Structure formats: C-alpha cells, structure tokens
Coordinates of N, CA and C in Angstrom, one line a residue:
D1 N -1.3 -50.4 -18.0 CA -2.0 -49.5 -17.0 C -1.0 -48.7 -16.2
L2 N 0.1 -49.4 -15.8 CA 1.1 -48.8 -14.9 C 1.8 -47.7 -15.7
A3 N 2.1 -47.9 -17.0 CA 2.7 -46.9 -17.8 C 1.8 -45.7 -18.0
M4 N 0.5 -45.9 -18.1 CA -0.4 -44.8 -18.3 C -0.5 -44.0 -17.0
A5 N -0.5 -44.7 -15.9 CA -0.6 -44.0 -14.6 C 0.7 -43.2 -14.4
A6 N 1.8 -43.8 -14.7 CA 3.1 -43.1 -14.6 C 3.1 -41.8 -15.5
E7 N 2.6 -42.0 -16.7 CA 2.5 -40.8 -17.6 C 1.6 -39.7 -17.1
A8 N 0.5 -40.2 -16.5 CA -0.5 -39.2 -15.9 C 0.1 -38.5 -14.8
L9 N 0.8 -39.2 -13.9 CA 1.5 -38.6 -12.8 C 2.6 -37.6 -13.2
K10 N 3.3 -38.0 -14.3 CA 4.3 -37.1 -14.8 C 3.7 -35.8 -15.3
G11 N 2.5 -35.9 -16.0 CA 1.8 -34.7 -16.5 C 1.3 -33.9 -15.3
M12 N 0.8 -34.5 -14.3 CA 0.3 -33.8 -13.1 C 1.5 -33.0 -12.4
K13 N 2.6 -33.7 -12.3 CA 3.8 -33.0 -11.7 C 4.2 -31.8 -12.5
K14 N 4.1 -32.0 -13.8 CA 4.5 -30.8 -14.7 C 3.5 -29.7 -14.5
Q15 N 2.2 -30.0 -14.4 CA 1.2 -28.9 -14.2 C 1.4 -28.3 -12.9
L16 N 1.7 -29.0 -11.8 CA 1.9 -28.5 -10.5 C 3.2 -27.6 -10.5
G17 N 4.2 -28.0 -11.2 CA 5.4 -27.2 -11.3 C 5.1 -25.9 -12.1
K18 N 4.3 -25.9 -13.1 CA 4.0 -24.7 -13.8 C 3.1 -23.8 -13.0
K19 N 2.2 -24.4 -12.2 CA 1.4 -23.6 -11.3 C 2.2 -22.9 -10.2
K20 N 3.2 -23.6 -9.7 CA 4.1 -23.1 -8.7 C 4.9 -21.9 -9.3
D21 N 5.4 -22.1 -10.5 CA 6.1 -21.0 -11.2 C 5.2 -19.8 -11.4
D22 N 4.0 -20.0 -11.8 CA 3.1 -18.9 -12.0 C 2.8 -18.2 -10.7
N23 N 2.6 -18.9 -9.7 CA 2.4 -18.3 -8.4 C 3.6 -17.5 -7.9
E24 N 4.8 -18.1 -8.1 CA 6.0 -17.3 -7.8 C 6.1 -16.1 -8.6
K25 N 5.8 -16.1 -9.9 CA 5.8 -15.0 -10.7 C 4.8 -13.9 -10.2
K26 N 3.6 -14.3 -9.9 CA 2.6 -13.4 -9.4 C 3.1 -12.8 -8.1
A27 N 3.6 -13.6 -7.2 CA 4.1 -13.1 -5.9 C 5.2 -12.0 -6.1
K28 N 6.1 -12.3 -7.1 CA 7.2 -11.4 -7.4 C 6.6 -10.0 -7.9
E29 N 5.6 -10.1 -8.8 CA 5.0 -8.9 -9.4 C 4.4 -8.1 -8.3
V30 N 3.6 -8.8 -7.4 CA 2.9 -8.1 -6.3 C 4.0 -7.4 -5.4
K31 N 5.0 -8.2 -5.1 CA 6.1 -7.7 -4.2 C 6.7 -6.4 -4.8
E32 N 7.0 -6.4 -6.1 CA 7.5 -5.2 -6.7 C 6.6 -4.0 -6.6
K33 N 5.3 -4.3 -6.8 CA 4.3 -3.2 -6.7 C 4.2 -2.7 -5.2
Q34 N 4.4 -3.7 -4.3 CA 4.4 -3.4 -2.9 C 5.5 -2.4 -2.5
A35 N 6.7 -2.7 -3.0 CA 7.8 -1.8 -2.8 C 7.7 -0.4 -3.4
A36 N 7.1 -0.4 -4.6 CA 6.9 0.9 -5.2 C 5.9 1.8 -4.5
L37 N 4.8 1.1 -4.0 CA 3.8 1.8 -3.3 C 4.3 2.3 -2.0
E38 N 5.1 1.5 -1.3 CA 5.7 1.9 0.0 C 6.5 3.1 -0.2
K39 N 7.3 3.2 -1.2 CA 8.2 4.3 -1.5 C 7.3 5.6 -1.8
K40 N 6.3 5.4 -2.5 CA 5.4 6.5 -2.8 C 4.7 7.1 -1.6
M41 N 4.3 6.2 -0.7 CA 3.7 6.6 0.6 C 4.7 7.3 1.4
K42 N 5.9 6.9 1.5 CA 7.0 7.5 2.3 C 7.2 8.9 1.7
D43 N 7.3 9.0 0.4 CA 7.5 10.3 -0.3 C 6.4 11.3 0.0
L44 N 5.1 10.8 0.0 CA 4.0 11.6 0.3 C 4.0 12.1 1.7
A45 N 4.4 11.2 2.6 CA 4.5 11.6 4.0 C 5.5 12.7 4.2
E46 N 6.6 12.6 3.6 CA 7.6 13.6 3.7 C 7.1 15.0 3.1
K47 N 6.4 14.9 2.0 CA 5.8 16.1 1.5 C 4.8 16.8 2.4
M48 N 4.0 15.9 3.1 CA 3.0 16.4 4.0 C 3.7 17.1 5.2
E49 N 4.8 16.5 5.7 CA 5.5 17.0 6.8 C 6.1 18.4 6.4
E50 N 6.7 18.4 5.2 CA 7.2 19.7 4.7 C 6.2 20.8 4.6
A51 N 5.0 20.4 4.1 CA 3.9 21.3 3.9 C 3.4 21.8 5.3
A52 N 3.4 20.9 6.3 CA 3.0 21.3 7.6 C 4.0 22.3 8.2
K53 N 5.2 22.1 8.0 CA 6.2 23.1 8.5 C 6.0 24.5 7.9
K54 N 5.8 24.5 6.5 CA 5.5 25.8 5.9 C 4.2 26.4 6.4
Q55 N 3.2 25.6 6.6 CA 1.9 26.0 7.1 C 2.0 26.6 8.5
A56 N 2.9 26.1 9.3 CA 2.9 26.4 10.7 C 3.2 27.9 10.9
A57 N 4.0 28.5 10.0 CA 4.3 29.9 10.1 C 3.0 30.8 9.9
S58 N 2.2 30.4 9.0 CA 1.0 31.3 8.7 C -0.3 30.8 9.5
D59 N -0.4 29.5 9.7 CA -1.6 29.0 10.3 C -1.3 27.8 11.2
P60 N -0.9 28.0 12.4 CA -0.4 26.8 13.3 C -1.5 25.8 13.5
Q61 N -2.8 26.1 13.5 CA -3.8 25.1 13.7 C -3.9 24.2 12.5
S62 N -3.9 24.7 11.3 CA -4.0 23.8 10.2 C -2.7 22.9 10.0
S63 N -1.6 23.5 10.5 CA -0.4 22.7 10.3 C -0.4 21.4 11.1
G64 N -1.2 21.4 12.2 CA -1.3 20.2 13.1 C -2.0 19.1 12.3
S65 N -3.1 19.4 11.6 CA -3.8 18.4 10.8 C -2.9 17.9 9.7
M66 N -2.2 18.8 9.0 CA -1.3 18.4 8.0 C -0.2 17.5 8.5
S67 N 0.3 17.8 9.7 CA 1.4 17.0 10.3 C 0.8 15.6 10.7
K68 N -0.4 15.6 11.2 CA -1.0 14.3 11.6 C -1.3 13.4 10.3
A69 N -1.7 14.1 9.2 CA -1.9 13.4 8.0 C -0.6 12.8 7.5
G70 N 0.5 13.5 7.6 CA 1.8 13.0 7.3 C 2.3 11.8 8.1
Q71 N 2.0 11.9 9.4 CA 2.3 10.8 10.3 C 1.6 9.6 10.0
K72 N 0.3 9.7 9.7 CA -0.6 8.6 9.3 C -0.1 8.0 8.0
T73 N 0.3 8.8 7.1 CA 0.8 8.3 5.8 C 2.1 7.6 6.0
Q74 N 3.0 8.1 6.9 CA 4.2 7.4 7.2 C 3.9 6.1 7.9
Q75 N 2.9 6.0 8.7 CA 2.5 4.8 9.4 C 2.1 3.8 8.3
A76 N 1.4 4.2 7.3 CA 0.9 3.4 6.2 C 2.1 2.8 5.5
S77 N 3.1 3.6 5.3 CA 4.4 3.2 4.6 C 5.1 2.1 5.4
Q78 N 5.1 2.3 6.7 CA 5.7 1.3 7.6 C 5.0 0.0 7.5
E79 N 3.7 0.0 7.5 CA 2.9 -1.2 7.4 C 3.1 -1.9 6.1
M80 N 3.3 -1.1 5.0 CA 3.6 -1.7 3.7 C 5.0 -2.3 3.7
N81 N 5.9 -1.7 4.5 CA 7.2 -2.3 4.6 C 7.1 -3.7 5.3
K82 N 6.4 -3.8 6.3 CA 6.1 -5.0 7.0 C 5.5 -6.1 6.1
A83 N 4.5 -5.6 5.4 CA 3.8 -6.5 4.4 C 4.8 -7.1 3.4
G84 N 5.7 -6.2 2.9 CA 6.7 -6.7 2.0 C 7.6 -7.8 2.5
K85 N 8.0 -7.6 3.8 CA 8.8 -8.6 4.4 C 8.1 -9.9 4.6
Q86 N 6.8 -9.8 4.9 CA 6.0 -11.0 5.1 C 5.8 -11.7 3.8
M87 N 5.7 -10.9 2.7 CA 5.5 -11.5 1.4 C 6.8 -12.3 1.0
D88 N 8.0 -11.7 1.4 CA 9.2 -12.4 1.2 C 9.3 -13.8 1.8
Q89 N 8.6 -13.9 3.0 CA 8.5 -15.1 3.7 C 7.3 -16.0 3.3
K90 N 6.6 -15.5 2.2 CA 5.4 -16.2 1.7 C 4.3 -16.3 2.7
D91 N 4.2 -15.3 3.6 CA 3.2 -15.2 4.6 C 2.2 -14.2 4.1
N92 N 1.4 -14.6 3.1 CA 0.5 -13.6 2.5 C -0.7 -13.2 3.4
Q93 N -1.1 -14.1 4.3 CA -2.1 -13.7 5.2 C -1.7 -12.5 6.1
S94 N -0.5 -12.6 6.7 CA 0.0 -11.5 7.5 C 0.2 -10.3 6.7
A95 N 0.7 -10.5 5.4 CA 0.9 -9.3 4.6 C -0.4 -8.6 4.3
Q96 N -1.5 -9.4 4.1 CA -2.8 -8.8 3.9 C -3.2 -8.0 5.1
Q97 N -2.9 -8.5 6.3 CA -3.3 -7.8 7.5 C -2.6 -6.4 7.6
N98 N -1.3 -6.4 7.2 CA -0.5 -5.2 7.3 C -1.0 -4.2 6.2
Q99 N -1.4 -4.8 5.0 CA -2.0 -3.9 4.0 C -3.3 -3.3 4.5
D100 N -4.1 -4.1 5.2 CA -5.3 -3.5 5.8 C -5.0 -2.4 6.8
Q101 N -4.0 -2.6 7.6 CA -3.6 -1.6 8.5 C -3.1 -0.3 7.8
A102 N -2.4 -0.5 6.7 CA -1.9 0.6 5.8 C -3.1 1.4 5.3
Q103 N -4.1 0.6 4.9 CA -5.4 1.2 4.3 C -6.1 2.1 5.4
K104 N -6.1 1.5 6.6 CA -6.8 2.3 7.7 C -6.0 3.6 8.0
A105 N -4.7 3.5 8.0 CA -3.8 4.7 8.2 C -4.1 5.7 7.1
L106 N -4.2 5.3 5.9 CA -4.4 6.2 4.8 C -5.8 6.9 5.0
E107 N -6.8 6.1 5.4 CA -8.1 6.7 5.7 C -8.1 7.7 6.8
E108 N -7.3 7.5 7.8 CA -7.1 8.5 8.9 C -6.4 9.7 8.4
A109 N -5.4 9.5 7.5 CA -4.7 10.7 6.9 C -5.7 11.5 6.1
K110 N -6.6 10.8 5.4 CA -7.6 11.5 4.6 C -8.5 12.4 5.5
K111 N -8.9 11.8 6.6 CA -9.7 12.6 7.5 C -9.0 13.9 8.0
E112 N -7.7 13.7 8.3 CA -7.0 14.9 8.7 C -6.9 16.0 7.6
L113 N -6.7 15.5 6.4 CA -6.7 16.4 5.2 C -8.1 17.1 5.1
D114 N -9.1 16.3 5.3 CA -10.5 16.9 5.2 C -10.7 18.0 6.2
K115 N -10.1 17.9 7.4 CA -10.2 18.9 8.4 C -9.7 20.3 7.8
L116 N -8.7 20.2 7.0 CA -8.1 21.4 6.5 C -9.0 22.2 5.5
T117 N -9.9 21.5 4.8 CA -10.8 22.1 3.9 C -11.8 22.9 4.6
Q118 N -12.0 22.6 5.9 CA -13.0 23.4 6.6 C -12.5 24.7 7.1
R119 N -11.2 25.0 6.8 CA -10.6 26.3 7.3 C -10.5 27.2 6.1
E120 N -10.2 28.4 6.4 CA -9.9 29.4 5.4 C -8.5 29.2 4.9
L121 N -8.3 28.9 3.7 CA -7.0 28.7 3.1 C -6.7 29.6 2.0
T122 N -5.4 30.0 1.8 CA -5.1 30.8 0.6 C -5.1 29.9 -0.6
E123 N -5.1 30.5 -1.8 CA -5.1 29.8 -3.0 C -4.0 28.8 -3.1
E124 N -2.8 29.2 -2.7 CA -1.6 28.3 -2.7 C -1.8 27.2 -1.8
Q125 N -2.3 27.4 -0.6 CA -2.6 26.3 0.4 C -3.6 25.3 -0.2
K126 N -4.6 25.9 -0.8 CA -5.7 25.0 -1.4 C -5.1 24.1 -2.5
R127 N -4.2 24.7 -3.4 CA -3.6 24.0 -4.5 C -2.7 22.9 -3.9
R128 N -1.9 23.2 -2.9 CA -1.0 22.2 -2.3 C -1.8 21.1 -1.7
L129 N -2.8 21.5 -1.0 CA -3.7 20.5 -0.3 C -4.3 19.6 -1.3
E130 N -4.8 20.1 -2.4 CA -5.5 19.3 -3.4 C -4.5 18.3 -4.1
Q131 N -3.2 18.8 -4.3 CA -2.2 17.9 -4.8 C -1.9 16.7 -3.9
L132 N -1.8 17.0 -2.6 CA -1.6 16.0 -1.6 C -2.8 15.0 -1.5
R133 N -4.0 15.6 -1.6 CA -5.2 14.7 -1.5 C -5.2 13.8 -2.7
E134 N -4.9 14.3 -3.9 CA -5.0 13.5 -5.1 C -4.0 12.4 -5.0
R135 N -2.8 12.7 -4.6 CA -1.7 11.7 -4.4 C -2.1 10.6 -3.4
Q136 N -2.8 11.1 -2.3 CA -3.2 10.1 -1.3 C -4.3 9.2 -1.9
R137 N -5.2 9.8 -2.7 CA -6.3 8.9 -3.3 C -5.7 7.9 -4.3
E138 N -4.7 8.3 -5.0 CA -4.0 7.4 -6.0 C -3.4 6.2 -5.2
L139 N -2.7 6.5 -4.1 CA -2.1 5.5 -3.3 C -3.1 4.6 -2.7
E140 N -4.2 5.1 -2.3 CA -5.2 4.3 -1.6 C -5.8 3.3 -2.6
E141 N -6.0 3.8 -3.9 CA -6.5 2.9 -4.9 C -5.5 1.8 -5.3
K142 N -4.3 2.2 -5.4 CA -3.2 1.2 -5.7 C -3.1 0.1 -4.6
L143 N -3.3 0.6 -3.3 CA -3.2 -0.3 -2.2 C -4.3 -1.3 -2.2
K144 N -5.5 -0.9 -2.5 CA -6.7 -1.8 -2.6 C -6.4 -2.8 -3.7
K145 N -5.9 -2.4 -4.9 CA -5.6 -3.4 -5.9 C -4.6 -4.4 -5.5
M146 N -3.5 -3.9 -4.8 CA -2.5 -4.8 -4.4 C -2.9 -5.8 -3.4
T147 N -3.8 -5.3 -2.5 CA -4.3 -6.3 -1.5 C -5.1 -7.4 -2.1
E148 N -5.9 -7.0 -3.2 CA -6.6 -8.1 -3.9 C -5.6 -9.0 -4.6
E149 N -4.6 -8.5 -5.2 CA -3.6 -9.3 -5.8 C -2.9 -10.2 -4.8
T150 N -2.6 -9.7 -3.6 CA -2.0 -10.5 -2.6 C -2.9 -11.7 -2.2
K151 N -4.2 -11.4 -2.1 CA -5.2 -12.4 -1.7 C -5.2 -13.5 -2.7
A152 N -5.0 -13.2 -4.0 CA -5.0 -14.2 -5.1 C -3.8 -15.1 -5.1
I153 N -2.8 -14.8 -4.4 CA -1.6 -15.7 -4.4 C -1.8 -16.7 -3.3
P154 N -1.7 -18.0 -3.6 CA -1.9 -19.1 -2.6 C -0.8 -19.0 -1.5
E155 N -1.2 -19.3 -0.3 CA -0.3 -19.4 0.8 C 0.7 -20.5 0.6
K156 N 1.9 -20.3 1.1 CA 2.9 -21.4 1.1 C 2.4 -22.5 2.1
K157 N 2.5 -23.7 1.6 CA 2.1 -24.9 2.4 C 3.3 -25.2 3.3
S158 N 3.0 -25.7 4.5 CA 4.0 -26.0 5.5 C 4.8 -27.2 5.1
A159 N 4.4 -28.0 4.1 CA 5.1 -29.2 3.6 C 6.2 -28.8 2.6
D160 N 6.3 -27.5 2.2 CA 7.3 -27.1 1.2 C 8.7 -27.2 1.8

C-alpha cells in the first residue's frame, strides 16, 4: 500500500510539474504577444501624432482630435507596458487591470477619430483616417484576445 501511495504521489508531482511548465509556456506566449501589441500601439500613436501635425496646417480643429487620439493610443501603449512588467512578476490580476485600462484608452481614441468623420475632409485625409481607424480596430481586437489569454493563466501562489 505504501509503495502504491508513493507511486501515486510521484505521478501527481509529475502532473503538477507538467502543468506548471504548460502555464509558464502560456505566460511566455502571452507576454510575447503583449510586447508586440505594445509596440504596435506606440507606432500607431506616433503615426497619429504625425498626421495631427500635417492636419494642423490645413484644419487646426481636426488636428486636435487626431492629436488626442494619438495621446490616448500612447496611453494605451503605456498601460500595456505596465501590464507586461506585471506579467513578468506573475501578477496576472494587475496585468489584466492594466489591459482593461489600455482597452478604455483605445475606446477613447476611437471616439476622437469618430469626431473627425463628422467634418469635411479631403480624400487624402479620409484615406489616412481610415487607415488609422483600421489599425486601431486591429489593435483593439488583439488586446481583447490577449486579455482573455492572460485571464486563463493561473496566478502565482504565494507559497512558490
């Protein structure tokens, strides 16, 4: 009986070790996606700021909305950076909170972009705006998926 119990315990330890390895692998994959998404958000924010500067010459009012959208996207990038650091510390709950903040910032950026469509824009301005909107939508969808993946990774136990 003791030998069977020892063998069962050995099997359980092996399963737990495999589960821990799987969780670490999932965490690493999500972390990599996190970093890529953060970079894309930062790049988009820079493009929005650049577009706002170009827009300012011809239409100062619309450049304000574009600039605000860029700032909100930059804020989302910063929240993703914080989330990545928290994931490094295996604090997935805090990472999820920062991902939620990034999501809110992207939604605010979208509202600013929506304000631009209510104005008279040239064909070039419309084209650039649509490119930025599409990129923003893609990032928003990726963020939603990543948040779900982060939620699926078990929290680090304090006994580790």
